[in-house]
Coordinates of C-alpha atoms in Angstrom, one line a residue:
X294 CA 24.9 64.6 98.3
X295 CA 27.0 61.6 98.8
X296 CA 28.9 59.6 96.4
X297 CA 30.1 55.7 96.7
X298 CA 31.6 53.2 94.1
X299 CA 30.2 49.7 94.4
X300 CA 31.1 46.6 93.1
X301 CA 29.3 43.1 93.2
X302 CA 33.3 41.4 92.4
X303 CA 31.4 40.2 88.8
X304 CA 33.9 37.2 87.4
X305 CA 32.8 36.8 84.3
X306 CA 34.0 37.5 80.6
X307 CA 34.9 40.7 79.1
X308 CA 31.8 42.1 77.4
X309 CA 33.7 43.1 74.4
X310 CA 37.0 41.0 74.3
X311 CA 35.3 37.8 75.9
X312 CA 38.4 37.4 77.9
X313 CA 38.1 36.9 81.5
X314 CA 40.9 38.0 84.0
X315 CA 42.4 35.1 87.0
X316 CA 40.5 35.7 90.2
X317 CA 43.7 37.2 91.6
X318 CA 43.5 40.0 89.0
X319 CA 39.9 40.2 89.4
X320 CA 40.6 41.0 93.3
X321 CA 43.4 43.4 92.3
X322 CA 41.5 44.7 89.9
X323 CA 38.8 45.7 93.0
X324 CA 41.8 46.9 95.8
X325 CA 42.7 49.3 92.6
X326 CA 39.4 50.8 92.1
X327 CA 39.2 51.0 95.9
X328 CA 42.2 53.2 96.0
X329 CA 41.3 55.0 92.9
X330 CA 37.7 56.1 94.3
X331 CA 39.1 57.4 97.4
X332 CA 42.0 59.3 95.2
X333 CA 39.3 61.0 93.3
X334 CA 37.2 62.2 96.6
X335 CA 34.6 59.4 96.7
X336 CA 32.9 59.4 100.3
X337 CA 32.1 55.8 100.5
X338 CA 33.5 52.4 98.6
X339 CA 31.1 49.3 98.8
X340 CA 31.9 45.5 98.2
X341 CA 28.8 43.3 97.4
X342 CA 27.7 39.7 98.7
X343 CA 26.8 37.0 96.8
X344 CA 27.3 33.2 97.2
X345 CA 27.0 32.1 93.3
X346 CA 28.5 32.5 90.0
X347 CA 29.7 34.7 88.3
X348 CA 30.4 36.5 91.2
X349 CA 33.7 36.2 94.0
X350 CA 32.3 38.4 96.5
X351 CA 31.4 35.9 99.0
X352 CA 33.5 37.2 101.6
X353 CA 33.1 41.2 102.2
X354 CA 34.5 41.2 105.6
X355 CA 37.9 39.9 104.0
X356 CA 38.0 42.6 101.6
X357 CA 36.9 45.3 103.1
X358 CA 39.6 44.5 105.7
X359 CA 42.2 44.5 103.1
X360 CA 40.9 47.9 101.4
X361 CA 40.8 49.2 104.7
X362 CA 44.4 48.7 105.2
X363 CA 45.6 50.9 101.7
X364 CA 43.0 53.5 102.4
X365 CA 43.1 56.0 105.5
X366 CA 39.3 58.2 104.7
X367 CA 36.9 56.4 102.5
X368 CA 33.8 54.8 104.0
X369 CA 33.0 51.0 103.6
X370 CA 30.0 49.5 102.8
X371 CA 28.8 46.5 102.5
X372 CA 26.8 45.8 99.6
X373 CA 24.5 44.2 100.9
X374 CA 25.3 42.2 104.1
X375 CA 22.6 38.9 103.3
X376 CA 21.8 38.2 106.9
X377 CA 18.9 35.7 105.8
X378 CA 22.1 33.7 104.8
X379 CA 24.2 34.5 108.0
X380 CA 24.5 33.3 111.3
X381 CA 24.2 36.8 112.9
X382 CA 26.6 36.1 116.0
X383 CA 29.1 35.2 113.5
X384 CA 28.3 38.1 111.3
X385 CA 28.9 40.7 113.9
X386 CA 32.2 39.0 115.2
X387 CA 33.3 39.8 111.5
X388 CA 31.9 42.9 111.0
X389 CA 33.1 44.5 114.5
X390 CA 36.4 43.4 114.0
X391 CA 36.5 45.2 111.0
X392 CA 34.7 48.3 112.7
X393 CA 37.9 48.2 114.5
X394 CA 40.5 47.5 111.9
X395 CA 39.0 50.5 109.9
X396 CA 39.0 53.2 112.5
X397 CA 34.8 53.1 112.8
X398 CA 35.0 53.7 108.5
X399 CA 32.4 51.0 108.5
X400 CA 28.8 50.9 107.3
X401 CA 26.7 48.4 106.5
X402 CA 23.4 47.7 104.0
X403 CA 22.0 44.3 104.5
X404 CA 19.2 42.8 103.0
X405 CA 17.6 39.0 102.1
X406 CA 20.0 39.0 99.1
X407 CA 18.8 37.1 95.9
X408 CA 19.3 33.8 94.2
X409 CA 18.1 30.2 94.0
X410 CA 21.4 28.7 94.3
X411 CA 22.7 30.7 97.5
X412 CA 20.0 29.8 99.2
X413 CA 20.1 26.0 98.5
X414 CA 23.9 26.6 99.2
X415 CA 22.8 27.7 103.0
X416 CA 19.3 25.8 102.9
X417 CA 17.6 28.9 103.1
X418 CA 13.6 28.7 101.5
X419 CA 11.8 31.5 99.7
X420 CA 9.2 30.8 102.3
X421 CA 11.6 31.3 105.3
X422 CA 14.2 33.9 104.1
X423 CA 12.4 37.0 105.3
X424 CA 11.4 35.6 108.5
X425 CA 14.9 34.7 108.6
X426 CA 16.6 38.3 107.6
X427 CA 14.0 39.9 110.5
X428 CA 15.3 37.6 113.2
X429 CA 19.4 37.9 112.1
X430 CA 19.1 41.4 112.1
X431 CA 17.5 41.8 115.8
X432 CA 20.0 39.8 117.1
X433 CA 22.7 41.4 115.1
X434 CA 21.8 44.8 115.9
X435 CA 20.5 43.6 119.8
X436 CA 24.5 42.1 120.2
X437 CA 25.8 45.5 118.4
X438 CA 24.5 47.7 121.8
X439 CA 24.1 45.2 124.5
X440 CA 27.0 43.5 126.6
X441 CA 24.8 40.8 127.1
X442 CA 22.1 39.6 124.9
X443 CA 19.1 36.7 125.5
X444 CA 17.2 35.8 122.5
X445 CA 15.1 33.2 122.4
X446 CA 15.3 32.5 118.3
X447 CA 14.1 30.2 115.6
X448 CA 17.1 29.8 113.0
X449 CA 20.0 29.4 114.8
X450 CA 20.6 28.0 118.8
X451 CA 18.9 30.2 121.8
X452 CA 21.1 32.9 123.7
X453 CA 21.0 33.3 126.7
X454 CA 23.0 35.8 128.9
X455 CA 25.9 35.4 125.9
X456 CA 28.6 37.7 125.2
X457 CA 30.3 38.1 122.1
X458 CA 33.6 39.6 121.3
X459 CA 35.2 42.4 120.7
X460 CA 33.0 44.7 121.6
X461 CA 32.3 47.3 118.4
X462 CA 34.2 50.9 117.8
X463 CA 30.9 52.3 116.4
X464 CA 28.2 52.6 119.0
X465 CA 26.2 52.0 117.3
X466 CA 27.2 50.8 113.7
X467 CA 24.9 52.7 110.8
X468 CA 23.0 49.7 108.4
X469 CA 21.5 50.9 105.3
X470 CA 18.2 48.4 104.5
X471 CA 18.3 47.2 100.6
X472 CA 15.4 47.4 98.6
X473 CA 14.8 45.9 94.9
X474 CA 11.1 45.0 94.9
X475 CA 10.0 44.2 98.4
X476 CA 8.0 45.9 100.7
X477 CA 9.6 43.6 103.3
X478 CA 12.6 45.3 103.3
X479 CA 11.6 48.5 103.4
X480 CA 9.0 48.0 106.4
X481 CA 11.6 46.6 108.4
X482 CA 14.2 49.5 107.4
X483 CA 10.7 52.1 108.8
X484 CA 10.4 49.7 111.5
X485 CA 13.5 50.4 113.0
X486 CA 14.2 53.8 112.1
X487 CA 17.1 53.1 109.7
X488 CA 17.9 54.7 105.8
X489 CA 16.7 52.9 103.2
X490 CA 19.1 51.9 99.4
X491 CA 17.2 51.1 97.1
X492 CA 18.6 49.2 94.4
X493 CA 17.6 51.4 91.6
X494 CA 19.0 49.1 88.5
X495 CA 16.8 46.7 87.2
X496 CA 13.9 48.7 85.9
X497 CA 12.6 51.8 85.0
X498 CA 12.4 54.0 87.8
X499 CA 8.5 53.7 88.7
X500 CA 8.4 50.5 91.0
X501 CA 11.5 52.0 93.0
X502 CA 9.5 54.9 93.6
X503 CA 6.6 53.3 94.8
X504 CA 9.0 51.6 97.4
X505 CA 10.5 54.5 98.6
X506 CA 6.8 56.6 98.7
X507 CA 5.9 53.1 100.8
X508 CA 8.8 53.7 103.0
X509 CA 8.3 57.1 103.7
X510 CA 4.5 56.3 104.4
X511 CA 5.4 53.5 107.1
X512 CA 8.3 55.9 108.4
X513 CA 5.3 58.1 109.4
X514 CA 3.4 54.9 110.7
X515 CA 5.9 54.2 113.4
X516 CA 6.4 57.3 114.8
X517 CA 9.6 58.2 113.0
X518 CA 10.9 62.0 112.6
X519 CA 10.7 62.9 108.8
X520 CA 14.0 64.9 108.9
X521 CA 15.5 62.1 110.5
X522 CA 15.0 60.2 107.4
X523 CA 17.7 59.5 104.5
X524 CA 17.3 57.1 101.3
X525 CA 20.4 56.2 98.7
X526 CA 20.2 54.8 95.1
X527 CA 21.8 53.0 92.7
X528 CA 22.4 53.1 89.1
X529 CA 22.5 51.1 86.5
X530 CA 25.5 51.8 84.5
X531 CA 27.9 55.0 84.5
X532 CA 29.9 56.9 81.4
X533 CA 30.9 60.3 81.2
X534 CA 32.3 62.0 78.4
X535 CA 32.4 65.8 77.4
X536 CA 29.8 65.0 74.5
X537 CA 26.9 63.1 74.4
X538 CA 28.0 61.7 71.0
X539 CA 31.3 60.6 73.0
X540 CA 29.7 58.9 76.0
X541 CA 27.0 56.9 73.3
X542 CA 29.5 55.7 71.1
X543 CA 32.1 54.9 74.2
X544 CA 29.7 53.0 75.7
X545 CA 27.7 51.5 73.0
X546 CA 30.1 48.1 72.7
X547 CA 30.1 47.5 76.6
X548 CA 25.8 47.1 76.4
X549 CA 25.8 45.2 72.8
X550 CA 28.1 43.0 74.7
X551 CA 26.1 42.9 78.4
X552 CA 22.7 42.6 75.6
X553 CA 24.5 39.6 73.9
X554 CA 25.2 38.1 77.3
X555 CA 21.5 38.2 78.6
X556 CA 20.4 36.9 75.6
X557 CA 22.9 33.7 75.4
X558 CA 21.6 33.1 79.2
X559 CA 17.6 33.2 77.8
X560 CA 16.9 36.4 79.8
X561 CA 14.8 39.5 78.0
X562 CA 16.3 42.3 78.2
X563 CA 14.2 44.7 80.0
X564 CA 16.2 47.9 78.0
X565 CA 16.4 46.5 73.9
X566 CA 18.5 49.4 72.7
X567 CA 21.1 51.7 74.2
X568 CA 19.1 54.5 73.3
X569 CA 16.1 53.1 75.6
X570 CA 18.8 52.0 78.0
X571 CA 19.7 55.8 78.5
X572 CA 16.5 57.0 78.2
X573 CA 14.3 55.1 80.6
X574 CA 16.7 53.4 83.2
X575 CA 18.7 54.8 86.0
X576 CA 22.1 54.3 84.2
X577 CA 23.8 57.9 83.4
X578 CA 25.4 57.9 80.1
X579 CA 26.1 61.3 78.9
X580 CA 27.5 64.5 78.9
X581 CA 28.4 66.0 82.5
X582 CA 24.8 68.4 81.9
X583 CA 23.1 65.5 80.8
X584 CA 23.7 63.1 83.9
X585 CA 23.3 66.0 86.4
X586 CA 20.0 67.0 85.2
X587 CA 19.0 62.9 85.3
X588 CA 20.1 62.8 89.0
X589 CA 17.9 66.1 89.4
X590 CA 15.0 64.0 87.7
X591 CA 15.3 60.8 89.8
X592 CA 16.0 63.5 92.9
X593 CA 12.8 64.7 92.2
X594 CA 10.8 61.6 92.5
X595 CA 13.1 59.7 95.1
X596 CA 14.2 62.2 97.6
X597 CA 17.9 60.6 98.1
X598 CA 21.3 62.3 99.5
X599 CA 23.3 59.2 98.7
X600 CA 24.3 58.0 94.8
X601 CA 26.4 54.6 94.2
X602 CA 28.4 54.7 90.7
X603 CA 29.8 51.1 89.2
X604 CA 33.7 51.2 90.7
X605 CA 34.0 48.8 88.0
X606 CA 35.3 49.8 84.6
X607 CA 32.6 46.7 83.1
X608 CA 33.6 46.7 79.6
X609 CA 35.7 49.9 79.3
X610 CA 39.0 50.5 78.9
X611 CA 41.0 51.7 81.9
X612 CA 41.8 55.1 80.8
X613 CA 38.3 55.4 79.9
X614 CA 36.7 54.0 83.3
X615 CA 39.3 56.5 85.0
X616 CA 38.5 59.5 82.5
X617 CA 35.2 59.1 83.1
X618 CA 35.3 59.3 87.0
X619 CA 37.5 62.1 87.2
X620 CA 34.7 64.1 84.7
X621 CA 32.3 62.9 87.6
X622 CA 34.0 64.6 90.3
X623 CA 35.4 67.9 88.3
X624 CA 32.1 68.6 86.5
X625 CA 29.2 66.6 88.2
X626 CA 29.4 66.0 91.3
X627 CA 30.0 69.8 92.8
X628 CA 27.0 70.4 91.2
X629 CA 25.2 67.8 92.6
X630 CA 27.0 68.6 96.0
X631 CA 25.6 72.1 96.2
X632 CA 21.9 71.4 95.1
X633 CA 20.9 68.1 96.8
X634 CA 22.0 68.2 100.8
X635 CA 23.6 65.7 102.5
X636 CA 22.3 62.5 104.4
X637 CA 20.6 63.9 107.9
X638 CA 23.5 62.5 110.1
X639 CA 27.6 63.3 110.0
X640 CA 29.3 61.5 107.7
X641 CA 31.8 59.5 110.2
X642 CA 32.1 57.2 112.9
X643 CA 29.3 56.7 114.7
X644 CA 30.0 57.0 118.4
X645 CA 26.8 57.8 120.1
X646 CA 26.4 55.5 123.5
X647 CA 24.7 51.9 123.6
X648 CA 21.2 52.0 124.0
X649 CA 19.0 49.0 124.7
X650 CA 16.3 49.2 121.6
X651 CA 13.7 46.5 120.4
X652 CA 11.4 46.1 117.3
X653 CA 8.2 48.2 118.0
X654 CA 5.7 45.1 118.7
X655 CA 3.9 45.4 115.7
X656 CA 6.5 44.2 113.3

C-alpha cells in the first residue's frame, strides 16, 4: 500500500484559537509539510484545486513546482486537476513543464471539481461541467501522446494540426479520476482505463462503495484487465496517539471547533459527536491497532492500494501533527505495507512510448 499527504491550502481560522495565519505563512506552512512528508517516507504529496474561499490553492502547478524544487523523491499530485474549469491546452503546457521540472515525479487526479462560485468565476453551468470535464480531458490526454493533435471541440477554439510545447518527460503522464458522488467520474475513469480516488470524506462509507463496486462493474464493461485495475481513498481526518484515550481527547477540540464552524455557516453536520465521527466515517482517530484494523475494514469493502492522510496539522499543535505522523509510519503503516499490495504499476516515472488512444465510441 501507498501513502500521500494532501492538502486543499484551507485559509481559514484556527479551529481552536480562531486565529488565522498571513497567506505567506499559510503557503510556508504547506512547503513545510511537503518536506516533512517526504522526511518521514511518504510516497506521494498532493496540492488541491479550488477557485473560492477559504481556500488559496488556485494554482497547483505553481506549488507543486516550488515543492518540487526542496524535495528530490516524493510524488506529486494534484488534488484534483478541475479540467471542467481549464482550458486543457493551457493545462498541459503547465502541467508538462512541471513533469519536467520534477524529474517525471508528477501525477495527476482530475475531476469536475465542486462549487457554485468557481464555476460562476469561469462561467461554467451545472448543466455543462461534465460535458465539459469529458471533452478537456480528451484533448488533454490526446496532446499528452500526440505531436500533433486535431480536435474538433465545443468549449474552447477547434485544433487543427497544432502543436503544443514542451513536449512531456512522462509518456504518458498517470491521472487518477476523482470521485465524491458521481457516476460520471467514475465511468469516464472505466472508460479510459485509468485508477479511480475516491474522495472518501464526506459520508459514511456506503455511497463510496457503491461508486467504486460501479467502477469496477463498468471496468469490466469496456473490456478492461481486472488486475490492471488500482483505486485510492481518502480520509476524513487523521490522529494517532499510543492510546485511544490520547488520540480522543487530543483531537476532541480540533472537531468541537470544525462542528462549531459548520454550524455558524448553517450546515448539518453529517457526524454530531466525535464519538460518531470515529465510529462511522473514514477519519482514523486512534490508537496505531485501532486505525490499522479501520483501514483493514474499509480495505475490505473498497479494494484500494493507495491512502491520502491530511498533510495538514488542522487544529493541532505542531508537535502533535508531527508526533502523530511519525506513529503513522513507525507503527502503521508497515503493517499496512505488508498486508495490502501495492498499486498494479511501478511507483515512478512513467516512460512507456506515445501511443495514439481515443475514447471507446460508446462514451
Amino acid at each position: 500500500m501507498k501513502f500521500l499527504a494532501i492538502t486543499l491550502i484551507v485559509h481559514a481560522p484556527h479551529p481552536v484559537t480562531g486565529v488565522r495565519k498571513s497567506t505567506q505563512e499559510r503557503f510556508r506552512e504547506v512547503l513545510d509539510n511537503a518536506l516533512l512528508a517526504e522526511e518521514l517516507g511518504f510516497d506521494g504529496f498532493g496540492v488541491g484545486e479550488r477557485h473560492e474561499r477559504p481556500f488559496i490553492s488556485s494554482s497547483p502547478p505553481v506549488v507543486l513546482s516550488h515543492i518540487a524544487a526542496l524535495t528530490s523523491r516524493i510524488r506529486l499530485f494534484t488534488a484534483v486537476t478541475t479540467l471542467s474549469l481549464l482550458d486543457p491546452v493551457r493545462a498541459y503546457e503547465d502541467y508538462a513543464t512541471l513533469d519536467h521540472l520534477s524529474g517525471g515525479r508528477l501525477e495527476l487526479i482530475i475531476g469536475k471539481g465542486n462549487g457554485a462560485a468557481q464555476r460562476d468565476l469561469f462561467r461554467v453551468t451545472p448543466e455543462d461541467q461534465w460535458d465539459r470535464n469529458a471533452e478537456s480531458y480528451e484533448v488533454f490526454r490526446t496532446i499528452w501522446r500526440q505531436d500533433k493533435v486535431t480536435a474538433a471541440t465545443r468549449f474552447r477554439p477547434e485544433l487543427t494540426d497544432a502543436e503544443v510545447w514542451p513536449r512531456p518527460f512522462q509518456q504518458p503522464i498517470r491521472v487518477w479520476h476523482g470521485s465524491a458522488t458521481s457516476e460520471e467520474s467514475v465511468d469516464l475513469a472505466a472508460c479510459y482505463g485509468d485508477p479511480l480516488f475516491s474522495a472518501n470524506v464526506t459520508n459514511p462509507i456506503e455511497p463510496y462503495a457503491e461508486l467504486i463496486r460501479y467502477y469496477r462493474e463498468r471496468w469490466e464493461h469496456y473490456g478492461h484487465d481486472p488486475a490492471a485495475l488500482a483505486v485510492g481513498a481518502g480520509t476524513a481526518g487523521f490522529y494517532a496517539a499510543r492510546t485511544s484515550q490520547e488520540a480522543i481527547a487530543g483531537y476532541r477540540p480540533v472537531f468541537e471547533g470544525n462542528l462549531a464552524f459548520q454550524k455558524r455557516l448553517g450546515l448539518e453536520p453529517v457526524f454530531p459527536t466525535l464519538e460518531d465521527f470515529v465510529e462511522r466515517s473514514s477519519a482514523l482517530i486512534g490508537s496505531p491497532q485501532q486505525i490499522i484494523e479501520k483501514v483493514r475494514r474499509y480495505h475490505e469493502r473498497f479494494g484500494h492500494t493507495v491512502l491520502h492522510l491530511h498533510a495538514d496539522a488542522g487544529g493541532l499543535t505542531d508537535r502533535q501533527h508531527r508526533d502523530s505522523l511519525e506513529l503513522f509510519q513507525s507503527d502503521i503503516a508497515p503493517v499496512l505495507r505488508r498486508e495490502i499490495p501495492d498499486p498494479p504499476f511501478s511507483w515512478g516515472p512513467v516512460l512507456a512510448e506515445p501511443v495514439a488512444v481515443s475514447a471507446p465510441a460508446e462514451h
